[in-house]
Amino acid sequence: MSEISHKLSFREKVAYSFGDFASSMFWKLFSMFLLFFYTDVFGISAAAVGTMFLVTRVWDALNDPIMGLVSDRTKSRWGKFRPYLLYVAIPFGIIGVLTFTTPDLSSDGKLIYAYITYSLMMMVYTAVNVPYGSLMAVMTNDSVERTSLASWRFIGAFSGGLFVTATANALVAYFSETTNQATGFQYTIAIYATVAAILFFLTFLWTRERLAPPKDESNSLKDDLKDLSKNTPWFIMLGANISILIFNSLRDGSILYYFKYYIKDQSLSFFGTKYELTSTVLSSVYMSVWLATNIVGVLLAKPIAARLGKKTTFSYAALLSAGLSFVFFLIPSDQIFLIFGLNVLIGITAGVILPLGWSMYADIADYSEWKTGRRATGLVFSSSSMSQKFGWTIGGAITGWLLAGFGFEPNVEQSQDALLGIRLMISVIAGLGALASFGFMRMYKLDEKFMADVKNELNER
């Protein structure tokens, strides 16, 4: 490890955030729109989609450590991780469009097509996102700069998601006017794919890798995996992140159903004027508020963590997210202002968590090097992507199965059981994921004092 604590320029931090803006546009498309697209547009059953999410995402999650190992062993004039931002950008965009394309096939043909395109999409997502996440740990070894970089990353992430939630429904409606909803989705995704490719290129151009592994480090796969198997903080963080992403996945995947079938169209009065708002408009505003308040949480993460520590901040933000989600279940459908107000509070507490997790993975990579004398940044950071996939997998599968289990049928009036299931998914069941994350973090030991000692010793080496 370099002895220099590199300070990063404003441009480089912004450029790094572009990478997650690009990735998160599609992440939000997958988490908020894809299940709805498959059931209500493409015509696949909710149970079949839930099973597909489980099968394809488990396979995809297993690809993440493989990609971490590959990127750790990559040698190029641009470094280990940056080349993937350059080479995968265009395939990422093309396959993204194909995933939201609806060929005229039989029911079985549609499901097979969904399996193939979605699996390919997740593979290219891994190929760009694991190296991108790992890049943070080799741009600087300064703990404060890493937290700042992680915050910028999530500003980019939530901004990308906000861009999608604010525009997707409107773009789909616009392109559907002269064709159909399926074509509307395809054209909309083509716009996002183009933006994503450009942003990946800019991240590649305006960032730099500075930290090299120890000179005497070997590249033994067996040793890398052995080191990881003994890294207790890695397992704890994996569990905490999987749990919080189950929370996010259940909330994201339930929103369109919650508004379309439970909230429905509403008449609201603002300053004496009455407005007729459709469920589509309400859901778009809700998703945008959710992501906008996530950004507020991201901005608060650094100053709060500087005062309380990363572990404490992460723990209690997760606990608050869980408690507020349990309360959300009690709100009746006509209390729109209360629904949106609680959404603001949950959004802020959930937003605080995410940059801290990424910053803590960088600490875990340092801890691994301190303990073993070997550094496997890509492998350690691949766990962050893997935890996203597993959390997303479990949350997405649960959402699809619960919809089917409670008797959901697309595009019809829902039964009371189906409405109960939709309400539980966005509140109580999601909240249990945040509560589990709190439990994992209580076991995490790498606090600020411990990591300061680790950094000092690594610098001395």
PDB file of C-alpha atoms in Angstrom, residues 236 239-251 290 311 313-326 345-347 349-351 353-354 391 395 398 424-442:
ATOM      1  CA  ILE A 236     -20.817  -9.762   8.866  1.00  0.00           C
ATOM      2  CA  GLY A 239     -25.100 -10.344   5.951  1.00  0.00           C
ATOM      3  CA  ALA A 240     -25.838  -6.721   6.859  1.00  0.00           C
ATOM      4  CA  ASN A 241     -25.879  -5.591   3.241  1.00  0.00           C
ATOM      5  CA  ILE A 242     -27.958  -8.525   2.012  1.00  0.00           C
ATOM      6  CA  SER A 243     -30.526  -7.739   4.700  1.00  0.00           C
ATOM      7  CA  ILE A 244     -30.739  -4.021   3.961  1.00  0.00           C
ATOM      8  CA  LEU A 245     -31.026  -4.747   0.239  1.00  0.00           C
ATOM      9  CA  ILE A 246     -33.913  -7.138   0.888  1.00  0.00           C
ATOM     10  CA  PHE A 247     -35.527  -4.156   2.597  1.00  0.00           C
ATOM     11  CA  ASN A 248     -34.876  -1.910  -0.417  1.00  0.00           C
ATOM     12  CA  SER A 249     -35.856  -4.549  -2.963  1.00  0.00           C
ATOM     13  CA  LEU A 250     -39.210  -5.265  -1.330  1.00  0.00           C
ATOM     14  CA  ARG A 251     -40.044  -1.568  -1.078  1.00  0.00           C
ATOM     15  CA  TRP A 290     -38.028   8.184  -1.988  1.00  0.00           C
ATOM     16  CA  LYS A 311     -20.844   1.240  12.779  1.00  0.00           C
ATOM     17  CA  THR A 313     -24.523   5.330  12.369  1.00  0.00           C
ATOM     18  CA  PHE A 314     -25.219   2.305  10.159  1.00  0.00           C
ATOM     19  CA  SER A 315     -26.806   0.356  13.045  1.00  0.00           C
ATOM     20  CA  TYR A 316     -29.276   2.959  14.218  1.00  0.00           C
ATOM     21  CA  ALA A 317     -30.202   4.114  10.734  1.00  0.00           C
ATOM     22  CA  ALA A 318     -31.195   0.512   9.975  1.00  0.00           C
ATOM     23  CA  LEU A 319     -33.179   0.292  13.216  1.00  0.00           C
ATOM     24  CA  LEU A 320     -35.053   3.503  12.432  1.00  0.00           C
ATOM     25  CA  SER A 321     -35.800   2.298   8.891  1.00  0.00           C
ATOM     26  CA  ALA A 322     -37.310  -0.876  10.329  1.00  0.00           C
ATOM     27  CA  GLY A 323     -39.449   0.897  12.915  1.00  0.00           C
ATOM     28  CA  LEU A 324     -40.795   3.468  10.477  1.00  0.00           C
ATOM     29  CA  SER A 325     -41.609   0.710   7.968  1.00  0.00           C
ATOM     30  CA  PHE A 326     -43.691  -1.146  10.566  1.00  0.00           C
ATOM     31  CA  LEU A 345     -38.342   9.772   6.913  1.00  0.00           C
ATOM     32  CA  ILE A 346     -37.722   6.201   5.711  1.00  0.00           C
ATOM     33  CA  GLY A 347     -35.880   7.548   2.672  1.00  0.00           C
ATOM     34  CA  THR A 349     -32.659   6.821   7.231  1.00  0.00           C
ATOM     35  CA  ALA A 350     -32.193   4.298   4.411  1.00  0.00           C
ATOM     36  CA  GLY A 351     -29.989   6.735   2.484  1.00  0.00           C
ATOM     37  CA  ILE A 353     -26.763   3.409   5.343  1.00  0.00           C
ATOM     38  CA  LEU A 354     -25.571   2.778   1.811  1.00  0.00           C
ATOM     39  CA  GLY A 391     -30.546  -9.112  -1.398  1.00  0.00           C
ATOM     40  CA  GLY A 395     -36.406  -9.572  -2.165  1.00  0.00           C
ATOM     41  CA  ILE A 398     -40.309 -12.954  -2.223  1.00  0.00           C
ATOM     42  CA  LEU A 424     -47.120  -6.146   3.857  1.00  0.00           C
ATOM     43  CA  MET A 425     -44.382  -6.228   1.235  1.00  0.00           C
ATOM     44  CA  ILE A 426     -43.838  -2.473   1.241  1.00  0.00           C
ATOM     45  CA  SER A 427     -43.939  -2.176   5.037  1.00  0.00           C
ATOM     46  CA  VAL A 428     -43.647  -4.992   7.582  1.00  0.00           C
ATOM     47  CA  ILE A 429     -41.811  -7.614   5.520  1.00  0.00           C
ATOM     48  CA  ALA A 430     -39.416  -4.991   4.140  1.00  0.00           C
ATOM     49  CA  GLY A 431     -38.863  -3.677   7.669  1.00  0.00           C
ATOM     50  CA  LEU A 432     -37.780  -7.120   8.860  1.00  0.00           C
ATOM     51  CA  GLY A 433     -34.877  -6.908   6.406  1.00  0.00           C
ATOM     52  CA  ALA A 434     -33.707  -3.607   7.927  1.00  0.00           C
ATOM     53  CA  LEU A 435     -34.074  -5.079  11.418  1.00  0.00           C
ATOM     54  CA  ALA A 436     -31.889  -8.050  10.455  1.00  0.00           C
ATOM     55  CA  SER A 437     -29.239  -5.647   9.135  1.00  0.00           C
ATOM     56  CA  PHE A 438     -29.191  -3.900  12.515  1.00  0.00           C
ATOM     57  CA  GLY A 439     -28.593  -7.274  14.168  1.00  0.00           C
ATOM     58  CA  PHE A 440     -25.613  -8.060  11.941  1.00  0.00           C
ATOM     59  CA  MET A 441     -24.004  -4.683  12.562  1.00  0.00           C
ATOM     60  CA  ARG A 442     -24.028  -5.214  16.302  1.00  0.00           C
TER      61      ARG A 442
END
